[in-house]
Amino acid sequence: MAPTRRGPAPRLIFGDLWPFDPAPETADPKLADRYQLFIGGRYVRPRSGQYFDSINPATERRLASIPRAGAADVNAAYAAATAAFRRWSVLPGRERGKYLFRIARLLQDRAREFAVAETLDGGKPIKESRDFDVPMAAAHFFYHAGWADKLEYAAPGRTLRPLGVVGQVIPWNFPLLMLAWKLAPALALGNCVVLKPAETTSITALKFAGILEDAGLPPGVVNLVTGAGETGAWVMGHPAAAKVAFTGSTEVGKAIMRQLAGTDRRMTMELGGKAANIVFDDAPLDQAVEGIVNGIFFNQGHVCCAGSRLLVQEGVAARVIAKLKNRMRMLRVGDPLDKNTDLGAINSAAQLATIRRLVAAGEREGAELWQPEGRLPAQGYFFPPTLLTGVTQSHRVAREEIFGPVLSVLTFRTVDEAIEKANNTAYGLSAGVWTDKGSRILRLSTELKAGVVWANTFNRFDPSSPFGGYKESGFGREGGRQGLLDYAARA
Ligand code: NDP
């Protein structure tokens, strides 16, 4: 056992060796056996007649059939949105705000049901979907409802006008929350939307159609089309889109930009990240360890701004790693519906294969792998919390986004070295700094090339705070006044 300053850390092994009474969440997710596209305020069958299965990644069992939208369905969605735009865009802001408030309240009313549906479809622990995803989604609608009748204060001296119809494609890591990030600002400004959720996590978006109906949102203001990447390409490339907003991988983001090069399409791109979480020797180490754990193991590490590169100052590296291992032994991996679970299922078999491939590459290149003891569930896609030490900057695990519960550890000696190493990445989405010195925090927040820099905390989100990247992490902002203005026509 690794020594700490006060002697050996107590050996606490949770895993499967310390049984907890099961505490499953039991709210009814009210799933349909088969969903339909939501176009022009109606539930419509895909013209191809094709459906695919959405499965529960924790059990590999089928949950529901999801329609596969083709080009004709995407055309119909854009036609419905274009027709709705004429009336929606001229509605007084206070009226649009009322719809957004209603949506937020309805989502709160049905929060338990949506949390269970999100966990079943995506594999994330119920405590996260219940305490983070669903409440934050509602908060985004509340926040933007507040802006809808106050747009003159968002850009003083300018009259904000909507752009028109917006095409939006979202990923599988925060399905309902990403939908809220995209829809709420677009609607507050008077735009209409065609949105495609990710193939593996379409259920909460399709359930959300029911909330739009209950809120009485005029038909065609929001249209939901489901399918795979091909459907996404039609949504992004449609000539009727005034703007496209995409969240997902840098690779697909680049493909969309190539597809749209030469057009006057407005774009927001929220792409990958490889955030540095930097721990200095004067940091409160126990607090920092909690921040490191939250930074990389939240949502199984399926987080674009995850603190996936730990940069720790050499003098405290051994202590931090010992404390971290001790803390990681307490993480419970298992049934996402159990309220005790810290790490749920990996979202898909394909993502599990990617994580395994990259971790194997890390070991091949010389990194040392450490995982806590404990058995994983026999069924479903699971991966244990993983530490890779002895990582150097050239290793793939220090450069590529793993998008899983895997932390790569590097060390540094000086502040300059920390900044240089943190910025030595193609990405620039987020970073974390742990130190007692305010002046150092100010210096790092200026010199780190990252859209968000958290100080003595990590993964803090608020609808009023803009979020977005530099470099290959994308451009444009979501949230806050800046995110709102990205949905307004240029003056
Ligand atoms: P993708 O970028 O492929 O998927 C994101 C969304 O884009 C999904 O809705 C997807 O649809 C859609 N899409 C796929 N191809 C196209 C296309 N050519 N045109 C338009 N839309 C398209 O991410 P993956 O799901 O493949 O994940 C791969 C990697 O992406 C992860 O390992 C991770 O590194 C990164 N990622 C980053 C995220 C972030 O928040 N920044 C979120 C998710 C992934 P469909 O799901 O149906 O294929």
Coordinates of C-alpha atoms and ligand atoms in Angstrom, one line a residue:
M1 CA 0.0 0.0 0.0
A2 CA 1.3 3.5 -0.9
P3 CA 2.2 5.6 2.2
T4 CA 0.7 9.0 2.9
R5 CA 2.1 11.7 5.1
R6 CA 0.1 10.4 8.1
G7 CA 0.9 6.8 7.5
P8 CA -0.9 4.1 5.4
A9 CA -4.3 5.0 4.0
P10 CA -7.1 2.9 5.5
R11 CA -7.9 0.0 3.2
L12 CA -11.6 0.4 2.2
I13 CA -12.7 -1.9 -0.6
F14 CA -16.3 -1.3 -1.7
G15 CA -16.7 -2.8 -5.1
D16 CA -18.5 -6.1 -4.8
L17 CA -16.8 -7.0 -1.5
W18 CA -18.9 -4.7 0.7
P19 CA -22.5 -5.4 -0.2
F20 CA -25.0 -2.6 -0.1
D21 CA -28.7 -3.2 0.0
P22 CA -30.0 -2.6 -3.5
A23 CA -31.7 0.8 -3.8
P24 CA -33.2 0.8 -7.3
E25 CA -35.2 3.8 -8.6
T26 CA -38.7 2.6 -9.3
A27 CA -40.5 5.5 -11.1
D28 CA -42.2 4.4 -14.3
P29 CA -40.2 5.7 -17.3
K30 CA -43.4 5.4 -19.5
L31 CA -41.7 4.0 -22.5
A32 CA -43.5 3.3 -25.8
D33 CA -42.7 0.1 -27.6
R34 CA -42.4 2.1 -30.9
Y35 CA -41.8 5.8 -31.3
Q36 CA -42.5 8.0 -34.4
L37 CA -40.9 11.1 -35.8
F38 CA -42.3 14.4 -34.5
I39 CA -42.9 16.7 -37.5
G40 CA -45.3 19.7 -37.8
G41 CA -46.8 18.9 -34.4
R42 CA -47.8 15.3 -35.4
Y43 CA -46.3 11.9 -34.8
V44 CA -45.5 10.5 -38.2
R45 CA -44.0 7.2 -39.5
P46 CA -40.7 7.5 -41.4
R47 CA -41.4 7.3 -45.1
S48 CA -39.0 4.5 -45.5
G49 CA -41.0 2.5 -42.9
Q50 CA -37.7 1.6 -41.2
Y51 CA -37.0 1.4 -37.5
F52 CA -34.0 0.4 -35.4
D53 CA -33.8 -0.8 -31.8
S54 CA -32.6 1.4 -28.9
I55 CA -31.1 -0.9 -26.2
N56 CA -30.3 -0.6 -22.6
P57 CA -26.4 -0.6 -22.4
A58 CA -26.6 -2.0 -18.8
T59 CA -28.5 -5.1 -19.8
E60 CA -28.2 -5.2 -23.7
R61 CA -31.9 -5.6 -23.8
R62 CA -34.1 -3.8 -26.3
L63 CA -36.1 -0.8 -25.0
A64 CA -38.0 0.5 -28.0
S65 CA -38.1 0.9 -31.7
I66 CA -36.8 4.3 -33.1
P67 CA -37.8 5.5 -36.6
R68 CA -35.0 6.0 -39.1
A69 CA -35.6 9.3 -40.9
G70 CA -34.6 9.6 -44.5
A71 CA -34.0 12.6 -46.7
A72 CA -37.8 13.0 -47.4
D73 CA -38.6 13.1 -43.7
V74 CA -35.9 15.7 -43.1
N75 CA -37.3 17.7 -46.0
A76 CA -40.8 17.5 -44.4
A77 CA -39.3 18.6 -41.0
Y78 CA -37.7 21.7 -42.6
A79 CA -40.9 22.5 -44.5
A80 CA -42.9 22.4 -41.3
A81 CA -40.3 24.5 -39.5
T82 CA -40.2 27.1 -42.3
A83 CA -44.0 27.3 -42.3
A84 CA -44.1 27.7 -38.5
F85 CA -41.4 30.4 -38.5
R86 CA -43.7 33.0 -40.1
R87 CA -45.9 33.1 -37.0
W88 CA -43.5 32.1 -34.3
S89 CA -40.8 34.7 -35.2
V90 CA -43.3 37.6 -34.9
L91 CA -44.8 36.5 -31.6
P92 CA -44.1 39.0 -28.8
G93 CA -41.1 37.8 -26.7
R94 CA -43.4 37.6 -23.6
E95 CA -45.6 35.0 -25.4
R96 CA -42.6 32.9 -26.5
G97 CA -41.4 33.1 -22.9
K98 CA -44.6 31.7 -21.6
Y99 CA -44.2 28.5 -23.7
L100 CA -40.6 28.1 -22.5
F101 CA -41.7 28.5 -18.8
R102 CA -44.4 25.9 -19.4
I103 CA -41.9 23.5 -20.9
A104 CA -39.6 24.0 -17.9
R105 CA -42.4 23.4 -15.4
L106 CA -43.7 20.3 -17.3
L107 CA -40.2 18.8 -17.3
Q108 CA -40.0 19.4 -13.6
D109 CA -43.3 17.7 -13.1
R110 CA -42.2 14.7 -15.0
A111 CA -38.5 14.7 -13.7
R112 CA -38.5 11.2 -12.2
E113 CA -39.9 9.6 -15.3
F114 CA -37.4 11.4 -17.5
A115 CA -34.5 10.6 -15.2
V116 CA -35.3 6.9 -15.3
A117 CA -35.8 6.9 -19.1
E118 CA -32.4 8.7 -19.6
T119 CA -30.6 6.2 -17.4
L120 CA -32.2 3.2 -19.1
D121 CA -31.4 4.5 -22.6
G122 CA -27.9 5.9 -21.9
G123 CA -26.5 3.9 -19.0
K124 CA -25.7 6.9 -16.7
P125 CA -26.2 6.5 -12.9
I126 CA -29.7 7.5 -11.8
K127 CA -28.2 9.9 -9.2
E128 CA -26.7 11.9 -12.1
S129 CA -29.8 11.9 -14.4
R130 CA -32.0 12.7 -11.4
D131 CA -29.8 15.4 -9.8
F132 CA -28.0 16.8 -12.8
D133 CA -29.3 16.1 -16.3
V134 CA -33.0 16.7 -15.8
P135 CA -32.9 19.6 -13.4
M136 CA -30.2 21.3 -15.6
A137 CA -32.4 20.8 -18.7
A138 CA -35.3 22.5 -16.9
A139 CA -33.0 25.3 -15.7
H140 CA -32.0 26.0 -19.3
F141 CA -35.6 26.5 -20.3
F142 CA -36.3 28.7 -17.2
Y143 CA -33.2 30.8 -17.9
H144 CA -34.0 31.4 -21.6
A145 CA -37.7 31.9 -20.8
G146 CA -36.4 34.9 -18.8
W147 CA -34.5 36.3 -21.7
A148 CA -37.4 36.0 -24.3
D149 CA -39.1 39.3 -23.2
K150 CA -35.9 41.1 -22.4
L151 CA -33.9 40.7 -25.6
E152 CA -33.3 44.5 -25.7
Y153 CA -31.1 44.1 -22.6
A154 CA -29.1 41.2 -24.2
A155 CA -27.6 43.5 -26.8
P156 CA -28.3 47.2 -25.9
G157 CA -28.8 49.4 -29.0
R158 CA -29.5 46.4 -31.2
T159 CA -32.8 44.9 -32.2
L160 CA -32.3 41.1 -32.0
R161 CA -33.9 39.2 -34.8
P162 CA -34.1 35.4 -35.3
L163 CA -32.2 33.7 -38.0
G164 CA -34.9 31.4 -39.3
V165 CA -34.8 27.6 -39.2
V166 CA -31.9 26.0 -37.3
G167 CA -30.6 22.5 -37.8
Q168 CA -29.3 20.8 -34.6
V169 CA -27.5 17.5 -34.1
I170 CA -26.7 16.3 -30.5
P171 CA -24.6 13.5 -29.0
W172 CA -25.4 10.6 -26.7
N173 CA -23.6 11.7 -23.5
F174 CA -26.2 14.2 -22.2
P175 CA -29.2 13.5 -24.5
L176 CA -31.9 15.6 -22.8
L177 CA -29.5 18.3 -21.5
M178 CA -27.9 18.8 -24.9
L179 CA -31.5 19.1 -26.4
A180 CA -32.2 21.8 -23.8
W181 CA -28.9 23.6 -24.5
K182 CA -29.8 23.7 -28.2
L183 CA -33.6 24.3 -28.2
A184 CA -34.0 26.9 -25.4
P185 CA -31.9 29.8 -26.8
A186 CA -33.1 29.1 -30.4
L187 CA -36.8 29.3 -29.3
A188 CA -36.3 32.3 -27.0
L189 CA -35.1 34.3 -30.0
G190 CA -37.9 33.2 -32.3
N191 CA -36.1 30.5 -34.4
C192 CA -37.7 27.2 -35.4
V193 CA -35.8 24.0 -35.1
V194 CA -35.1 20.6 -36.8
L195 CA -33.2 18.5 -34.2
K196 CA -31.6 15.0 -34.5
P197 CA -30.7 13.2 -31.3
A198 CA -27.9 10.5 -31.3
E199 CA -28.8 7.0 -32.6
T200 CA -28.2 5.3 -29.3
T201 CA -30.1 7.8 -27.1
S202 CA -33.2 9.1 -28.9
I203 CA -35.8 8.1 -26.3
T204 CA -35.8 11.2 -24.1
A205 CA -35.9 13.5 -27.1
L206 CA -38.9 11.6 -28.5
K207 CA -40.6 11.6 -25.0
F208 CA -39.9 15.4 -25.0
A209 CA -42.3 15.7 -27.9
G210 CA -45.1 15.0 -25.4
I211 CA -43.9 17.9 -23.3
L212 CA -44.0 20.2 -26.3
E213 CA -47.6 19.0 -27.0
D214 CA -48.7 19.5 -23.4
A215 CA -47.1 23.0 -23.5
G216 CA -49.2 23.8 -26.5
L217 CA -46.2 24.8 -28.6
P218 CA -47.4 25.7 -32.1
P219 CA -46.9 22.9 -34.6
G220 CA -43.6 22.9 -36.5
V221 CA -41.7 25.2 -34.1
V222 CA -39.7 22.1 -33.0
N223 CA -39.4 19.0 -35.2
L224 CA -37.6 15.8 -34.1
V225 CA -36.0 13.4 -36.6
T226 CA -34.2 10.3 -35.5
G227 CA -31.7 8.1 -37.3
A228 CA -28.0 7.5 -37.7
G229 CA -25.1 9.7 -39.0
E230 CA -26.7 9.9 -42.5
T231 CA -29.8 11.6 -41.1
G232 CA -27.5 14.0 -39.2
A233 CA -25.8 14.9 -42.5
W234 CA -29.1 15.7 -44.1
V235 CA -30.1 17.9 -41.2
M236 CA -26.8 19.7 -41.2
G237 CA -26.7 20.1 -45.0
H238 CA -30.2 21.1 -45.7
P239 CA -30.5 24.3 -47.8
A240 CA -33.3 25.7 -45.7
A241 CA -31.1 25.8 -42.6
A242 CA -30.1 29.4 -41.7
K243 CA -27.8 28.0 -39.0
V244 CA -26.5 24.6 -37.9
A245 CA -25.5 23.8 -34.3
F246 CA -23.6 20.6 -33.7
T247 CA -22.2 18.8 -30.6
G248 CA -20.1 15.7 -31.1
S249 CA -16.7 14.5 -32.2
T250 CA -14.2 16.8 -33.8
E251 CA -14.0 14.4 -36.8
V252 CA -17.7 14.7 -37.6
G253 CA -17.6 18.5 -36.9
K254 CA -14.9 18.9 -39.5
A255 CA -16.9 16.8 -42.0
I256 CA -19.9 19.1 -41.5
M257 CA -17.7 22.2 -41.9
R258 CA -16.3 20.7 -45.2
Q259 CA -19.9 20.0 -46.3
L260 CA -20.9 23.6 -45.6
A261 CA -17.8 25.4 -46.8
G262 CA -18.8 28.1 -49.3
T263 CA -22.3 28.5 -48.0
D264 CA -23.4 31.5 -45.8
R265 CA -24.6 29.1 -43.1
R266 CA -24.0 30.2 -39.5
M267 CA -22.4 27.5 -37.3
T268 CA -21.8 26.6 -33.7
M269 CA -19.5 23.6 -33.1
E270 CA -19.1 22.0 -29.7
L271 CA -16.5 19.3 -30.3
G272 CA -14.1 17.2 -28.3
G273 CA -11.7 18.0 -25.5
K274 CA -8.7 16.7 -23.5
A275 CA -8.8 18.9 -20.5
A276 CA -5.9 19.3 -18.1
N277 CA -6.7 19.2 -14.4
I278 CA -3.7 20.8 -12.8
V279 CA -2.9 20.2 -9.1
F280 CA -0.2 22.4 -7.5
D281 CA 1.6 21.4 -4.3
D282 CA -0.2 24.1 -2.3
A283 CA -3.6 22.8 -3.2
P284 CA -6.0 21.3 -0.6
L285 CA -5.3 17.8 -1.7
D286 CA -8.4 16.0 -0.4
Q287 CA -10.6 18.5 -2.1
A288 CA -8.5 18.2 -5.3
V289 CA -8.9 14.4 -5.2
E290 CA -12.7 14.9 -5.1
G291 CA -12.4 17.3 -8.1
I292 CA -10.2 14.8 -10.0
V293 CA -12.7 12.0 -9.4
N294 CA -15.7 14.2 -10.4
G295 CA -13.7 15.5 -13.4
I296 CA -13.0 12.1 -15.0
F297 CA -15.6 9.6 -13.6
F298 CA -18.7 11.8 -13.8
N299 CA -21.0 10.1 -16.5
Q300 CA -18.3 7.3 -17.0
G301 CA -16.0 10.0 -18.5
H302 CA -18.4 10.5 -21.4
V303 CA -17.9 14.2 -21.0
C304 CA -16.4 16.5 -23.6
C305 CA -14.9 18.7 -20.9
A306 CA -13.8 15.8 -18.7
G307 CA -10.5 16.4 -16.8
S308 CA -8.9 13.4 -18.6
R309 CA -5.3 14.6 -18.2
L310 CA -4.2 15.0 -14.6
L311 CA -1.1 17.3 -14.3
V312 CA 0.2 17.0 -10.8
Q313 CA 3.2 18.9 -9.3
E314 CA 6.1 16.5 -8.8
G315 CA 6.5 17.0 -5.1
V316 CA 2.9 15.9 -4.3
A317 CA 2.4 13.4 -7.1
A318 CA 3.0 10.3 -4.9
R319 CA 0.6 11.6 -2.2
V320 CA -2.1 12.6 -4.7
I321 CA -2.0 9.3 -6.5
A322 CA -2.2 7.3 -3.2
K323 CA -5.2 9.3 -2.1
L324 CA -6.7 9.0 -5.6
K325 CA -6.4 5.2 -5.6
N326 CA -7.9 5.0 -2.1
R327 CA -10.9 7.1 -3.3
M328 CA -11.2 5.1 -6.5
R329 CA -11.5 1.9 -4.5
M330 CA -14.7 3.3 -3.0
L331 CA -16.4 3.9 -6.4
R332 CA -19.3 1.6 -7.1
V333 CA -19.6 0.4 -10.7
G334 CA -22.9 -1.4 -11.6
D335 CA -26.6 -1.1 -12.1
P336 CA -27.2 2.5 -13.3
L337 CA -30.7 2.4 -11.8
D338 CA -29.3 1.8 -8.3
K339 CA -29.0 5.0 -6.3
N340 CA -25.7 3.8 -4.8
T341 CA -24.0 3.5 -8.2
D342 CA -21.2 5.9 -9.0
L343 CA -20.3 4.6 -12.5
G344 CA -23.0 3.2 -14.7
A345 CA -22.7 1.5 -18.1
I346 CA -20.6 2.6 -21.1
N347 CA -23.1 4.0 -23.6
S348 CA -22.6 1.4 -26.4
A349 CA -20.5 -1.6 -27.4
A350 CA -18.7 0.6 -30.0
Q351 CA -17.7 3.1 -27.3
L352 CA -16.5 0.3 -25.0
A353 CA -14.4 -1.1 -27.8
T354 CA -12.9 2.4 -28.4
I355 CA -12.0 2.7 -24.7
R356 CA -10.4 -0.7 -24.6
R357 CA -8.4 0.0 -27.8
L358 CA -7.0 3.3 -26.4
V359 CA -6.2 1.9 -23.0
A360 CA -4.3 -1.0 -24.7
A361 CA -2.4 1.6 -26.8
G362 CA -1.5 3.4 -23.6
E363 CA -0.1 0.2 -22.0
R364 CA 1.8 -0.6 -25.2
E365 CA 3.4 2.8 -25.2
G366 CA 4.6 2.4 -21.6
A367 CA 2.0 3.7 -19.3
E368 CA 1.2 1.8 -16.1
L369 CA -2.4 0.7 -15.7
W370 CA -4.1 0.6 -12.3
Q371 CA -7.7 -0.4 -11.6
P372 CA -9.4 -1.0 -8.3
E373 CA -10.4 -4.6 -7.3
G374 CA -14.0 -5.6 -7.8
R375 CA -16.1 -7.5 -10.3
L376 CA -18.0 -5.9 -13.1
P377 CA -21.6 -7.0 -14.0
A378 CA -21.6 -10.0 -16.3
Q379 CA -24.1 -8.5 -18.6
G380 CA -23.9 -5.0 -20.3
Y381 CA -21.1 -2.7 -21.3
F382 CA -19.0 -1.8 -18.3
F383 CA -15.4 -0.5 -17.8
P384 CA -13.8 0.0 -14.4
P385 CA -12.4 3.4 -13.3
T386 CA -8.8 3.4 -14.6
L387 CA -5.6 5.2 -13.8
L388 CA -2.7 5.4 -16.3
T389 CA 0.5 6.7 -14.7
G390 CA 3.9 7.3 -16.3
V391 CA 2.2 8.9 -19.2
T392 CA 4.2 11.3 -21.4
Q393 CA 2.9 13.9 -23.8
S394 CA 3.5 11.9 -26.9
H395 CA 1.4 9.0 -25.7
R396 CA -1.9 8.6 -27.5
V397 CA -3.7 8.5 -24.1
A398 CA -2.4 12.0 -23.5
R399 CA -3.5 13.3 -26.9
E400 CA -6.6 11.5 -27.9
E401 CA -10.1 11.8 -26.4
I402 CA -10.8 8.4 -24.7
F403 CA -14.4 9.4 -23.7
G404 CA -14.4 6.9 -20.9
P405 CA -13.5 6.5 -17.2
V406 CA -9.7 6.7 -17.8
L407 CA -7.4 9.2 -16.3
S408 CA -3.9 9.8 -17.7
V409 CA -1.4 11.2 -15.2
L410 CA 1.5 13.5 -16.0
T411 CA 3.7 15.5 -13.7
F412 CA 5.3 19.0 -13.8
R413 CA 7.7 21.0 -11.8
T414 CA 7.1 24.7 -12.5
V415 CA 4.1 26.9 -13.3
D416 CA 5.5 27.5 -16.8
E417 CA 5.8 23.8 -17.4
A418 CA 2.2 23.2 -16.3
I419 CA 0.9 25.9 -18.7
E420 CA 3.0 24.6 -21.6
K421 CA 1.9 21.0 -21.0
A422 CA -1.7 21.9 -20.5
N423 CA -1.8 23.8 -23.8
N424 CA 0.1 21.1 -25.7
T425 CA -3.1 19.7 -27.2
A426 CA -5.2 20.2 -30.3
Y427 CA -8.2 20.8 -28.1
G428 CA -9.2 23.7 -25.9
L429 CA -12.5 23.2 -24.2
S430 CA -11.8 23.3 -20.4
A431 CA -9.2 23.1 -17.7
G432 CA -9.0 22.9 -13.9
V433 CA -6.6 24.5 -11.5
W434 CA -6.1 23.5 -7.9
T435 CA -4.0 25.9 -5.8
D436 CA -4.1 28.1 -2.7
K437 CA -2.8 31.2 -4.6
G438 CA -5.3 33.6 -6.2
S439 CA -2.6 35.2 -8.3
R440 CA -1.7 31.9 -9.8
I441 CA -5.4 31.2 -10.6
L442 CA -5.6 34.5 -12.4
R443 CA -2.5 33.8 -14.4
L444 CA -3.6 30.3 -15.5
S445 CA -7.1 31.4 -16.4
T446 CA -5.5 33.9 -18.8
E447 CA -2.8 31.7 -20.2
L448 CA -4.6 28.4 -20.5
K449 CA -6.2 28.1 -24.0
A450 CA -9.5 26.7 -22.8
G451 CA -13.0 28.0 -23.1
V452 CA -13.7 27.3 -19.4
V453 CA -11.2 27.3 -16.5
W454 CA -12.4 26.0 -13.2
A455 CA -10.5 27.0 -10.1
N456 CA -10.6 24.6 -7.1
T457 CA -13.6 22.9 -8.5
F458 CA -14.5 21.0 -11.7
N459 CA -17.5 20.4 -13.9
R460 CA -19.6 23.3 -12.6
F461 CA -22.3 24.3 -15.0
D462 CA -24.9 27.1 -15.0
P463 CA -27.3 28.2 -17.8
S464 CA -26.1 31.8 -17.3
S465 CA -22.4 30.8 -18.0
P466 CA -21.3 30.5 -21.6
F467 CA -19.6 27.2 -22.6
G468 CA -17.5 26.5 -25.7
G469 CA -14.1 25.8 -27.1
Y470 CA -10.9 27.0 -28.7
K471 CA -8.9 25.3 -31.4
E472 CA -10.3 21.9 -32.4
S473 CA -12.8 22.0 -29.6
G474 CA -15.0 24.2 -31.8
F475 CA -16.4 27.7 -31.8
G476 CA -19.5 29.6 -30.7
R477 CA -20.9 29.5 -27.2
E478 CA -23.8 27.8 -25.5
G479 CA -25.4 29.3 -22.4
G480 CA -25.4 32.8 -21.1
R481 CA -25.9 36.0 -23.1
Q482 CA -23.2 34.9 -25.6
G483 CA -25.0 31.7 -26.4
L484 CA -28.2 33.5 -26.9
L485 CA -26.6 36.0 -29.3
D486 CA -25.4 33.0 -31.4
Y487 CA -29.0 32.5 -32.4
A488 CA -29.6 36.2 -33.5
A489 CA -29.2 37.6 -37.0
R490 CA -26.2 39.8 -37.4
A491 CA -27.1 43.5 -37.0
Ligands
NDP1 P1 -20.3 11.6 -33.4 O1 -19.7 13.0 -33.6 O2 -20.2 10.6 -34.5 O3 -21.9 11.8 -33.1 C1 -22.5 13.0 -32.6 C2 -23.8 13.2 -33.4 O4 -23.5 13.5 -34.8 C3 -24.7 12.1 -33.4 O5 -26.1 12.5 -33.3 C4 -24.4 11.4 -34.7 O6 -25.5 10.6 -35.1 C5 -24.3 12.6 -35.6 N1 -23.5 12.3 -36.8 C6 -22.7 11.3 -37.1 N2 -22.2 11.5 -38.3 C7 -22.7 12.6 -38.8 C8 -22.5 13.3 -40.1 N3 -21.7 12.9 -41.0 N4 -23.2 14.5 -40.2 C9 -24.0 15.0 -39.2 N5 -24.2 14.3 -38.1 C10 -23.5 13.2 -37.9 O7 -19.8 11.0 -32.1 P2 -19.8 9.4 -31.8 O8 -21.1 9.1 -31.3 O9 -19.3 8.6 -32.9 O10 -18.7 9.4 -30.7 C11 -17.3 9.4 -31.2 C12 -16.4 10.3 -30.4 O11 -17.0 11.6 -30.4 C13 -16.4 9.9 -28.9 O12 -15.5 8.9 -28.6 C14 -16.0 11.2 -28.3 O13 -14.7 11.4 -28.4 C15 -16.6 12.3 -29.2 N6 -17.9 12.9 -28.7 C16 -17.8 14.1 -28.2 C17 -18.9 14.7 -27.6 C18 -18.9 16.0 -27.1 O14 -19.8 16.3 -26.3 N7 -18.0 16.9 -27.5 C19 -20.2 14.0 -27.5 C20 -20.2 12.7 -28.1 C21 -19.0 12.2 -28.7 P3 -25.5 9.0 -34.7 O15 -25.4 8.9 -33.2 O16 -26.9 8.6 -35.1 O17 -24.4 8.4 -35.4

